[in-house]
Amino acid sequence: MTPLIAGNWKMNGSLAANEALLGALAQGLAAPGAAEVAVCVPAPYLAQVQALKAKWPALARLQLGAQDVSHQATGAYTGEVSAAMLQDLGCRFAIVGHSERRQYHGETDARVADKAKQALARGITPIVCVGETLAEREAGHTVEVVKRQLAAVIHANGHCISEIVLAYEPVWAIGTGKTASPEEAQAVHAVLRAQLHAATPHAGLLKIIYGGSMNAGNAAALLAQPDIDGGLIGGAALKAPDFLSILAAAA
Ligand code: PGA
């Protein structure tokens, strides 16, 4: 399957910094490649990236994503951004259930499942994040936690589950420089693949990507695992050479 390398800029950037980063990425993206590539940018900058994509043909390959989406379709939800708005701005992806949103914004499994549903209703592929904390891993609960998180999304979305991208992001590996070993990550990806097989005949085609301190040095070994179909890249997505090296490792 075609791997997906998606950058998650998190709450970083400015009009000037984004333009510089995209300019540097454009040089590396001009040639066609064997991997899908996306950047998930802060909501206020979606229009800027959409406009730069229209202006610079070299960015044609780069797909646009948001970092979150409302669990409601429209109405009195101050501060929320709907899937329809993301669709308006050309978004192909929306991250849902990132551990930073689960942790700092109290997002529950059910809320994350509703967000995935809103995205799917607008033809936006939700990148559904699951992952265990260090305490959960040390207590031997990794499989139970990720299966519970995915089960909520399967339950709410039925056969549409075949349209998601799943991201395994061990919380203890995010932004810490500590990566799951390729074998540790593969073991969890295999569990998730099996769970998806029970829910959809298309599980073999569904991308399960890894996130958590993926970088230019460790990407190739992670991406070589049979059930690791790409990466969700935080810190390394803010440096064009690093992001492009990861992309090259995926191709
Ligand atoms: P990181 O972040 O690559 O900086 O660890 C990944 C993520 O949180 O999506």
PDB file of C-alpha atoms and ligand atoms in Angstrom:
ATOM      1  CA  MET A   1       0.000   0.000   0.000  1.00  0.00           C
ATOM      2  CA  THR A   2       1.088   3.591  -0.542  1.00  0.00           C
ATOM      3  CA  PRO A   3       2.613   4.892   2.687  1.00  0.00           C
ATOM      4  CA  LEU A   4       1.424   8.176   4.203  1.00  0.00           C
ATOM      5  CA  ILE A   5       3.784  10.664   5.820  1.00  0.00           C
ATOM      6  CA  ALA A   6       1.761  13.323   7.637  1.00  0.00           C
ATOM      7  CA  GLY A   7       3.260  16.277   9.480  1.00  0.00           C
ATOM      8  CA  ASN A   8       1.545  17.519  12.625  1.00  0.00           C
ATOM      9  CA  TRP A   9       2.688  21.094  13.127  1.00  0.00           C
ATOM     10  CA  LYS A  10       0.811  21.337  16.452  1.00  0.00           C
ATOM     11  CA  MET A  11       0.569  24.928  17.790  1.00  0.00           C
ATOM     12  CA  ASN A  12       3.596  26.175  15.887  1.00  0.00           C
ATOM     13  CA  GLY A  13       4.101  28.542  12.993  1.00  0.00           C
ATOM     14  CA  SER A  14       3.330  32.026  11.727  1.00  0.00           C
ATOM     15  CA  LEU A  15       2.466  33.372   8.289  1.00  0.00           C
ATOM     16  CA  ALA A  16       6.157  34.040   7.615  1.00  0.00           C
ATOM     17  CA  ALA A  17       7.477  30.786   9.104  1.00  0.00           C
ATOM     18  CA  ASN A  18       4.881  28.676   7.282  1.00  0.00           C
ATOM     19  CA  GLU A  19       5.740  30.251   3.956  1.00  0.00           C
ATOM     20  CA  ALA A  20       9.449  29.606   4.522  1.00  0.00           C
ATOM     21  CA  LEU A  21       8.832  25.975   5.553  1.00  0.00           C
ATOM     22  CA  LEU A  22       6.525  25.297   2.592  1.00  0.00           C
ATOM     23  CA  GLY A  23       8.996  26.960   0.239  1.00  0.00           C
ATOM     24  CA  ALA A  24      11.708  24.594   1.457  1.00  0.00           C
ATOM     25  CA  LEU A  25       9.361  21.607   1.205  1.00  0.00           C
ATOM     26  CA  ALA A  26       8.333  22.562  -2.334  1.00  0.00           C
ATOM     27  CA  GLN A  27      11.862  21.944  -3.585  1.00  0.00           C
ATOM     28  CA  GLY A  28      11.790  18.381  -2.280  1.00  0.00           C
ATOM     29  CA  LEU A  29       8.225  17.681  -3.374  1.00  0.00           C
ATOM     30  CA  ALA A  30       8.504  18.808  -6.983  1.00  0.00           C
ATOM     31  CA  ALA A  31       9.309  15.321  -8.260  1.00  0.00           C
ATOM     32  CA  PRO A  32       6.595  12.682  -8.035  1.00  0.00           C
ATOM     33  CA  GLY A  33       7.115  10.212  -5.221  1.00  0.00           C
ATOM     34  CA  ALA A  34       5.914   6.827  -4.066  1.00  0.00           C
ATOM     35  CA  ALA A  35       4.441   8.054  -0.790  1.00  0.00           C
ATOM     36  CA  GLU A  36       1.471  10.221   0.108  1.00  0.00           C
ATOM     37  CA  VAL A  37       2.422  13.367   1.984  1.00  0.00           C
ATOM     38  CA  ALA A  38       0.359  15.762   4.085  1.00  0.00           C
ATOM     39  CA  VAL A  39       0.711  18.557   6.616  1.00  0.00           C
ATOM     40  CA  CYS A  40      -1.821  19.085   9.412  1.00  0.00           C
ATOM     41  CA  VAL A  41      -1.616  22.776  10.246  1.00  0.00           C
ATOM     42  CA  PRO A  42      -3.245  25.058  12.826  1.00  0.00           C
ATOM     43  CA  ALA A  43      -6.776  26.030  11.722  1.00  0.00           C
ATOM     44  CA  PRO A  44      -5.989  29.751  11.192  1.00  0.00           C
ATOM     45  CA  TYR A  45      -3.358  28.798   8.608  1.00  0.00           C
ATOM     46  CA  LEU A  46      -5.379  26.329   6.517  1.00  0.00           C
ATOM     47  CA  ALA A  47      -6.358  29.067   4.058  1.00  0.00           C
ATOM     48  CA  GLN A  48      -2.748  30.224   3.767  1.00  0.00           C
ATOM     49  CA  VAL A  49      -1.531  26.734   2.912  1.00  0.00           C
ATOM     50  CA  GLN A  50      -4.425  26.229   0.496  1.00  0.00           C
ATOM     51  CA  ALA A  51      -3.483  29.499  -1.253  1.00  0.00           C
ATOM     52  CA  LEU A  52       0.223  28.606  -1.430  1.00  0.00           C
ATOM     53  CA  LYS A  53      -0.665  25.202  -2.907  1.00  0.00           C
ATOM     54  CA  ALA A  54      -2.603  27.021  -5.637  1.00  0.00           C
ATOM     55  CA  LYS A  55       0.319  29.384  -6.259  1.00  0.00           C
ATOM     56  CA  TRP A  56       3.194  26.879  -6.215  1.00  0.00           C
ATOM     57  CA  PRO A  57       2.659  23.857  -8.494  1.00  0.00           C
ATOM     58  CA  ALA A  58       5.491  22.026  -6.713  1.00  0.00           C
ATOM     59  CA  LEU A  59       3.166  21.688  -3.702  1.00  0.00           C
ATOM     60  CA  ALA A  60       0.509  19.829  -5.699  1.00  0.00           C
ATOM     61  CA  ARG A  61       1.474  16.541  -4.020  1.00  0.00           C
ATOM     62  CA  LEU A  62       1.165  17.992  -0.552  1.00  0.00           C
ATOM     63  CA  GLN A  63      -2.238  17.267   0.967  1.00  0.00           C
ATOM     64  CA  LEU A  64      -3.779  19.501   3.563  1.00  0.00           C
ATOM     65  CA  GLY A  65      -4.986  18.415   6.976  1.00  0.00           C
ATOM     66  CA  ALA A  66      -6.423  19.925  10.148  1.00  0.00           C
ATOM     67  CA  GLN A  67      -5.431  18.965  13.692  1.00  0.00           C
ATOM     68  CA  ASP A  68      -8.950  18.606  15.055  1.00  0.00           C
ATOM     69  CA  VAL A  69     -12.608  18.886  14.024  1.00  0.00           C
ATOM     70  CA  SER A  70     -15.802  19.599  15.921  1.00  0.00           C
ATOM     71  CA  HIS A  71     -17.976  16.709  17.050  1.00  0.00           C
ATOM     72  CA  GLN A  72     -21.003  18.766  15.903  1.00  0.00           C
ATOM     73  CA  ALA A  73     -22.009  19.682  12.358  1.00  0.00           C
ATOM     74  CA  THR A  74     -23.013  23.342  12.855  1.00  0.00           C
ATOM     75  CA  GLY A  75     -24.520  25.826  15.305  1.00  0.00           C
ATOM     76  CA  ALA A  76     -23.894  27.365  18.699  1.00  0.00           C
ATOM     77  CA  TYR A  77     -20.474  25.854  19.504  1.00  0.00           C
ATOM     78  CA  THR A  78     -18.254  28.867  20.086  1.00  0.00           C
ATOM     79  CA  GLY A  79     -14.675  28.321  19.046  1.00  0.00           C
ATOM     80  CA  GLU A  80     -15.317  25.077  17.196  1.00  0.00           C
ATOM     81  CA  VAL A  81     -14.389  24.372  13.575  1.00  0.00           C
ATOM     82  CA  SER A  82     -16.755  22.106  11.650  1.00  0.00           C
ATOM     83  CA  ALA A  83     -15.953  19.421   9.112  1.00  0.00           C
ATOM     84  CA  ALA A  84     -17.847  21.464   6.489  1.00  0.00           C
ATOM     85  CA  MET A  85     -15.494  24.401   7.108  1.00  0.00           C
ATOM     86  CA  LEU A  86     -12.466  22.130   6.752  1.00  0.00           C
ATOM     87  CA  GLN A  87     -13.939  20.784   3.532  1.00  0.00           C
ATOM     88  CA  ASP A  88     -14.349  24.382   2.304  1.00  0.00           C
ATOM     89  CA  LEU A  89     -10.641  24.955   2.901  1.00  0.00           C
ATOM     90  CA  GLY A  90      -9.576  21.905   0.922  1.00  0.00           C
ATOM     91  CA  CYS A  91      -8.736  19.610   3.808  1.00  0.00           C
ATOM     92  CA  ARG A  92      -8.172  15.995   2.920  1.00  0.00           C
ATOM     93  CA  PHE A  93      -7.393  14.899   6.497  1.00  0.00           C
ATOM     94  CA  ALA A  94      -8.258  15.820  10.072  1.00  0.00           C
ATOM     95  CA  ILE A  95      -6.409  14.418  13.063  1.00  0.00           C
ATOM     96  CA  VAL A  96      -8.847  13.303  15.766  1.00  0.00           C
ATOM     97  CA  GLY A  97      -8.148  12.061  19.272  1.00  0.00           C
ATOM     98  CA  HIS A  98      -4.547  13.186  19.471  1.00  0.00           C
ATOM     99  CA  SER A  99      -3.283  12.394  22.967  1.00  0.00           C
ATOM    100  CA  GLU A 100      -2.691  16.104  23.615  1.00  0.00           C
ATOM    101  CA  ARG A 101      -6.418  16.709  23.058  1.00  0.00           C
ATOM    102  CA  ARG A 102      -7.411  13.699  25.126  1.00  0.00           C
ATOM    103  CA  GLN A 103      -5.106  14.880  27.927  1.00  0.00           C
ATOM    104  CA  TYR A 104      -5.513  18.692  27.929  1.00  0.00           C
ATOM    105  CA  HIS A 105      -9.049  19.000  26.546  1.00  0.00           C
ATOM    106  CA  GLY A 106     -10.696  16.028  28.211  1.00  0.00           C
ATOM    107  CA  GLU A 107     -11.666  14.322  24.967  1.00  0.00           C
ATOM    108  CA  THR A 108     -13.245  10.947  25.675  1.00  0.00           C
ATOM    109  CA  ASP A 109     -13.270   7.883  23.416  1.00  0.00           C
ATOM    110  CA  ALA A 110     -16.915   8.646  22.544  1.00  0.00           C
ATOM    111  CA  ARG A 111     -16.129  12.274  21.663  1.00  0.00           C
ATOM    112  CA  VAL A 112     -13.249  11.183  19.440  1.00  0.00           C
ATOM    113  CA  ALA A 113     -15.558   8.699  17.694  1.00  0.00           C
ATOM    114  CA  ASP A 114     -18.078  11.488  17.016  1.00  0.00           C
ATOM    115  CA  LYS A 115     -15.348  13.681  15.563  1.00  0.00           C
ATOM    116  CA  ALA A 116     -14.334  10.886  13.201  1.00  0.00           C
ATOM    117  CA  LYS A 117     -17.964  10.577  12.159  1.00  0.00           C
ATOM    118  CA  GLN A 118     -18.260  14.297  11.384  1.00  0.00           C
ATOM    119  CA  ALA A 119     -15.107  14.192   9.272  1.00  0.00           C
ATOM    120  CA  LEU A 120     -16.250  11.118   7.350  1.00  0.00           C
ATOM    121  CA  ALA A 121     -19.622  12.725   6.633  1.00  0.00           C
ATOM    122  CA  ARG A 122     -17.753  15.473   4.748  1.00  0.00           C
ATOM    123  CA  GLY A 123     -15.382  13.184   2.888  1.00  0.00           C
ATOM    124  CA  ILE A 124     -12.449  14.094   5.123  1.00  0.00           C
ATOM    125  CA  THR A 125     -10.261  11.194   6.233  1.00  0.00           C
ATOM    126  CA  PRO A 126      -9.912  11.237  10.001  1.00  0.00           C
ATOM    127  CA  ILE A 127      -6.460  10.303  11.257  1.00  0.00           C
ATOM    128  CA  VAL A 128      -7.622   8.613  14.454  1.00  0.00           C
ATOM    129  CA  CYS A 129      -4.940   8.559  17.148  1.00  0.00           C
ATOM    130  CA  VAL A 130      -4.712   5.873  19.799  1.00  0.00           C
ATOM    131  CA  GLY A 131      -1.951   5.169  22.284  1.00  0.00           C
ATOM    132  CA  GLU A 132      -1.102   4.288  25.862  1.00  0.00           C
ATOM    133  CA  THR A 133       0.603   6.379  28.533  1.00  0.00           C
ATOM    134  CA  LEU A 134       3.839   5.255  30.174  1.00  0.00           C
ATOM    135  CA  ALA A 135       1.934   4.188  33.305  1.00  0.00           C
ATOM    136  CA  GLU A 136      -0.473   2.126  31.202  1.00  0.00           C
ATOM    137  CA  ARG A 137       2.402   0.461  29.356  1.00  0.00           C
ATOM    138  CA  GLU A 138       4.274  -0.330  32.555  1.00  0.00           C
ATOM    139  CA  ALA A 139       1.097  -1.818  34.046  1.00  0.00           C
ATOM    140  CA  GLY A 140       0.791  -4.108  31.016  1.00  0.00           C
ATOM    141  CA  HIS A 141      -2.356  -2.406  29.723  1.00  0.00           C
ATOM    142  CA  THR A 142      -1.174  -1.254  26.285  1.00  0.00           C
ATOM    143  CA  VAL A 143      -3.306  -3.652  24.240  1.00  0.00           C
ATOM    144  CA  GLU A 144      -6.389  -3.105  26.361  1.00  0.00           C
ATOM    145  CA  VAL A 145      -6.110   0.702  26.086  1.00  0.00           C
ATOM    146  CA  VAL A 146      -5.575   0.945  22.330  1.00  0.00           C
ATOM    147  CA  LYS A 147      -8.283  -1.639  21.641  1.00  0.00           C
ATOM    148  CA  ARG A 148     -10.756   0.286  23.804  1.00  0.00           C
ATOM    149  CA  GLN A 149      -9.923   3.554  22.020  1.00  0.00           C
ATOM    150  CA  LEU A 150     -10.342   1.974  18.577  1.00  0.00           C
ATOM    151  CA  ALA A 151     -13.475   0.049  19.553  1.00  0.00           C
ATOM    152  CA  ALA A 152     -15.316   3.319  20.277  1.00  0.00           C
ATOM    153  CA  VAL A 153     -14.533   4.587  16.781  1.00  0.00           C
ATOM    154  CA  ILE A 154     -15.559   1.295  15.155  1.00  0.00           C
ATOM    155  CA  HIS A 155     -18.784   1.238  17.161  1.00  0.00           C
ATOM    156  CA  ALA A 156     -19.791   4.779  16.097  1.00  0.00           C
ATOM    157  CA  ASN A 157     -18.773   4.488  12.452  1.00  0.00           C
ATOM    158  CA  GLY A 158     -19.769   0.990  11.337  1.00  0.00           C
ATOM    159  CA  HIS A 159     -18.649   0.050   7.842  1.00  0.00           C
ATOM    160  CA  CYS A 160     -17.206   3.578   7.310  1.00  0.00           C
ATOM    161  CA  ILE A 161     -14.306   2.446   9.508  1.00  0.00           C
ATOM    162  CA  SER A 162     -12.609   1.312   6.289  1.00  0.00           C
ATOM    163  CA  GLU A 163     -12.230   5.028   5.376  1.00  0.00           C
ATOM    164  CA  ILE A 164     -10.097   6.091   8.346  1.00  0.00           C
ATOM    165  CA  VAL A 165      -6.365   6.294   8.819  1.00  0.00           C
ATOM    166  CA  LEU A 166      -5.339   4.931  12.211  1.00  0.00           C
ATOM    167  CA  ALA A 167      -2.314   6.351  14.030  1.00  0.00           C
ATOM    168  CA  TYR A 168      -0.638   4.475  16.861  1.00  0.00           C
ATOM    169  CA  GLU A 169       1.063   7.074  19.027  1.00  0.00           C
ATOM    170  CA  PRO A 170       2.418   5.812  22.345  1.00  0.00           C
ATOM    171  CA  VAL A 171       2.015   8.870  24.580  1.00  0.00           C
ATOM    172  CA  TRP A 172       5.397   8.283  26.222  1.00  0.00           C
ATOM    173  CA  ALA A 173       7.103   8.583  22.830  1.00  0.00           C
ATOM    174  CA  ILE A 174       5.517  11.876  21.751  1.00  0.00           C
ATOM    175  CA  GLY A 175       7.936  14.783  21.807  1.00  0.00           C
ATOM    176  CA  THR A 176      10.243  12.936  24.186  1.00  0.00           C
ATOM    177  CA  GLY A 177      12.858  11.643  21.768  1.00  0.00           C
ATOM    178  CA  LYS A 178      11.964   8.136  22.995  1.00  0.00           C
ATOM    179  CA  THR A 179      10.638   6.014  20.144  1.00  0.00           C
ATOM    180  CA  ALA A 180       8.950   2.669  20.409  1.00  0.00           C
ATOM    181  CA  SER A 181      11.345   0.119  18.912  1.00  0.00           C
ATOM    182  CA  PRO A 182      10.240  -1.110  15.496  1.00  0.00           C
ATOM    183  CA  GLU A 183       9.294  -4.440  17.110  1.00  0.00           C
ATOM    184  CA  GLU A 184       7.301  -2.800  19.927  1.00  0.00           C
ATOM    185  CA  ALA A 185       5.418  -0.622  17.450  1.00  0.00           C
ATOM    186  CA  GLN A 186       4.806  -3.523  15.045  1.00  0.00           C
ATOM    187  CA  ALA A 187       3.353  -5.644  17.854  1.00  0.00           C
ATOM    188  CA  VAL A 188       0.709  -3.006  18.610  1.00  0.00           C
ATOM    189  CA  HIS A 189       0.032  -2.341  14.913  1.00  0.00           C
ATOM    190  CA  ALA A 190      -0.624  -6.062  14.436  1.00  0.00           C
ATOM    191  CA  VAL A 191      -3.138  -6.029  17.298  1.00  0.00           C
ATOM    192  CA  LEU A 192      -4.915  -3.045  15.754  1.00  0.00           C
ATOM    193  CA  ARG A 193      -4.900  -4.664  12.298  1.00  0.00           C
ATOM    194  CA  ALA A 194      -6.515  -7.790  13.740  1.00  0.00           C
ATOM    195  CA  GLN A 195      -9.180  -5.683  15.444  1.00  0.00           C
ATOM    196  CA  LEU A 196      -9.898  -3.917  12.153  1.00  0.00           C
ATOM    197  CA  HIS A 197     -10.106  -7.271  10.320  1.00  0.00           C
ATOM    198  CA  ALA A 198     -12.934  -8.238  12.642  1.00  0.00           C
ATOM    199  CA  ALA A 199     -14.759  -5.002  11.733  1.00  0.00           C
ATOM    200  CA  THR A 200     -14.239  -4.639   7.981  1.00  0.00           C
ATOM    201  CA  PRO A 201     -13.229  -6.785   5.015  1.00  0.00           C
ATOM    202  CA  HIS A 202     -10.995  -3.876   3.925  1.00  0.00           C
ATOM    203  CA  ALA A 203      -8.685  -3.906   6.955  1.00  0.00           C
ATOM    204  CA  GLY A 204      -5.728  -4.985   4.853  1.00  0.00           C
ATOM    205  CA  LEU A 205      -5.981  -1.746   2.851  1.00  0.00           C
ATOM    206  CA  LEU A 206      -6.383   0.542   5.822  1.00  0.00           C
ATOM    207  CA  LYS A 207      -3.315   2.581   6.726  1.00  0.00           C
ATOM    208  CA  ILE A 208      -1.991   2.246  10.274  1.00  0.00           C
ATOM    209  CA  ILE A 209       0.701   4.858  10.759  1.00  0.00           C
ATOM    210  CA  TYR A 210       3.125   5.327  13.673  1.00  0.00           C
ATOM    211  CA  GLY A 211       3.800   8.542  15.565  1.00  0.00           C
ATOM    212  CA  GLY A 212       6.077   9.423  18.457  1.00  0.00           C
ATOM    213  CA  SER A 213       9.554  10.879  17.907  1.00  0.00           C
ATOM    214  CA  MET A 214       9.818   9.510  14.382  1.00  0.00           C
ATOM    215  CA  ASN A 215      12.816  11.183  12.754  1.00  0.00           C
ATOM    216  CA  ALA A 216      15.235  10.946   9.852  1.00  0.00           C
ATOM    217  CA  GLY A 217      17.349   8.413  11.742  1.00  0.00           C
ATOM    218  CA  ASN A 218      14.703   5.920  12.855  1.00  0.00           C
ATOM    219  CA  ALA A 219      12.046   6.235  10.134  1.00  0.00           C
ATOM    220  CA  ALA A 220      13.381   3.563   7.763  1.00  0.00           C
ATOM    221  CA  ALA A 221      13.434   0.817  10.416  1.00  0.00           C
ATOM    222  CA  LEU A 222       9.935   1.674  11.647  1.00  0.00           C
ATOM    223  CA  LEU A 223       8.509   1.903   8.123  1.00  0.00           C
ATOM    224  CA  ALA A 224      10.034  -1.465   7.210  1.00  0.00           C
ATOM    225  CA  GLN A 225       7.644  -3.219   9.610  1.00  0.00           C
ATOM    226  CA  PRO A 226       4.823  -5.064   7.841  1.00  0.00           C
ATOM    227  CA  ASP A 227       1.967  -3.239   9.601  1.00  0.00           C
ATOM    228  CA  ILE A 228       3.503   0.247   9.756  1.00  0.00           C
ATOM    229  CA  ASP A 229       2.108   2.123   6.766  1.00  0.00           C
ATOM    230  CA  GLY A 230       3.492   5.582   7.378  1.00  0.00           C
ATOM    231  CA  GLY A 231       4.188   8.163  10.027  1.00  0.00           C
ATOM    232  CA  LEU A 232       2.607  11.033  11.932  1.00  0.00           C
ATOM    233  CA  ILE A 233       5.469  13.427  12.481  1.00  0.00           C
ATOM    234  CA  GLY A 234       5.524  16.212  15.073  1.00  0.00           C
ATOM    235  CA  GLY A 235       8.833  17.913  15.823  1.00  0.00           C
ATOM    236  CA  ALA A 236      10.632  16.672  12.710  1.00  0.00           C
ATOM    237  CA  ALA A 237       7.856  18.058  10.482  1.00  0.00           C
ATOM    238  CA  LEU A 238       8.921  21.604  11.363  1.00  0.00           C
ATOM    239  CA  LYS A 239      12.312  21.158   9.680  1.00  0.00           C
ATOM    240  CA  ALA A 240      12.062  20.663   5.922  1.00  0.00           C
ATOM    241  CA  PRO A 241      15.224  18.523   5.514  1.00  0.00           C
ATOM    242  CA  ASP A 242      14.117  16.166   8.309  1.00  0.00           C
ATOM    243  CA  PHE A 243      10.571  15.857   7.012  1.00  0.00           C
ATOM    244  CA  LEU A 244      11.818  15.220   3.471  1.00  0.00           C
ATOM    245  CA  SER A 245      14.273  12.556   4.721  1.00  0.00           C
ATOM    246  CA  ILE A 246      11.420  10.735   6.435  1.00  0.00           C
ATOM    247  CA  LEU A 247       9.418  10.975   3.240  1.00  0.00           C
ATOM    248  CA  ALA A 248      12.356   9.552   1.286  1.00  0.00           C
ATOM    249  CA  ALA A 249      12.580   6.669   3.761  1.00  0.00           C
ATOM    250  CA  ALA A 250       8.925   5.872   3.092  1.00  0.00           C
ATOM    251  CA  ALA A 251       9.218   5.842  -0.682  1.00  0.00           C
TER     252      ALA A 251
HETATM  253  P1  PGA B   1       6.581  13.982  17.773  1.00  0.00           P
HETATM  254  O1  PGA B   1       4.986  14.165  17.741  1.00  0.00           O
HETATM  255  O2  PGA B   1       6.997  13.462  16.427  1.00  0.00           O
HETATM  256  O3  PGA B   1       7.119  15.348  18.070  1.00  0.00           O
HETATM  257  O4  PGA B   1       6.873  12.989  18.861  1.00  0.00           O
HETATM  258  C1  PGA B   1       4.151  13.253  17.059  1.00  0.00           C
HETATM  259  C2  PGA B   1       2.708  13.621  17.294  1.00  0.00           C
HETATM  260  O5  PGA B   1       2.366  14.019  18.415  1.00  0.00           O
HETATM  261  O6  PGA B   1       1.872  13.526  16.375  1.00  0.00           O
END
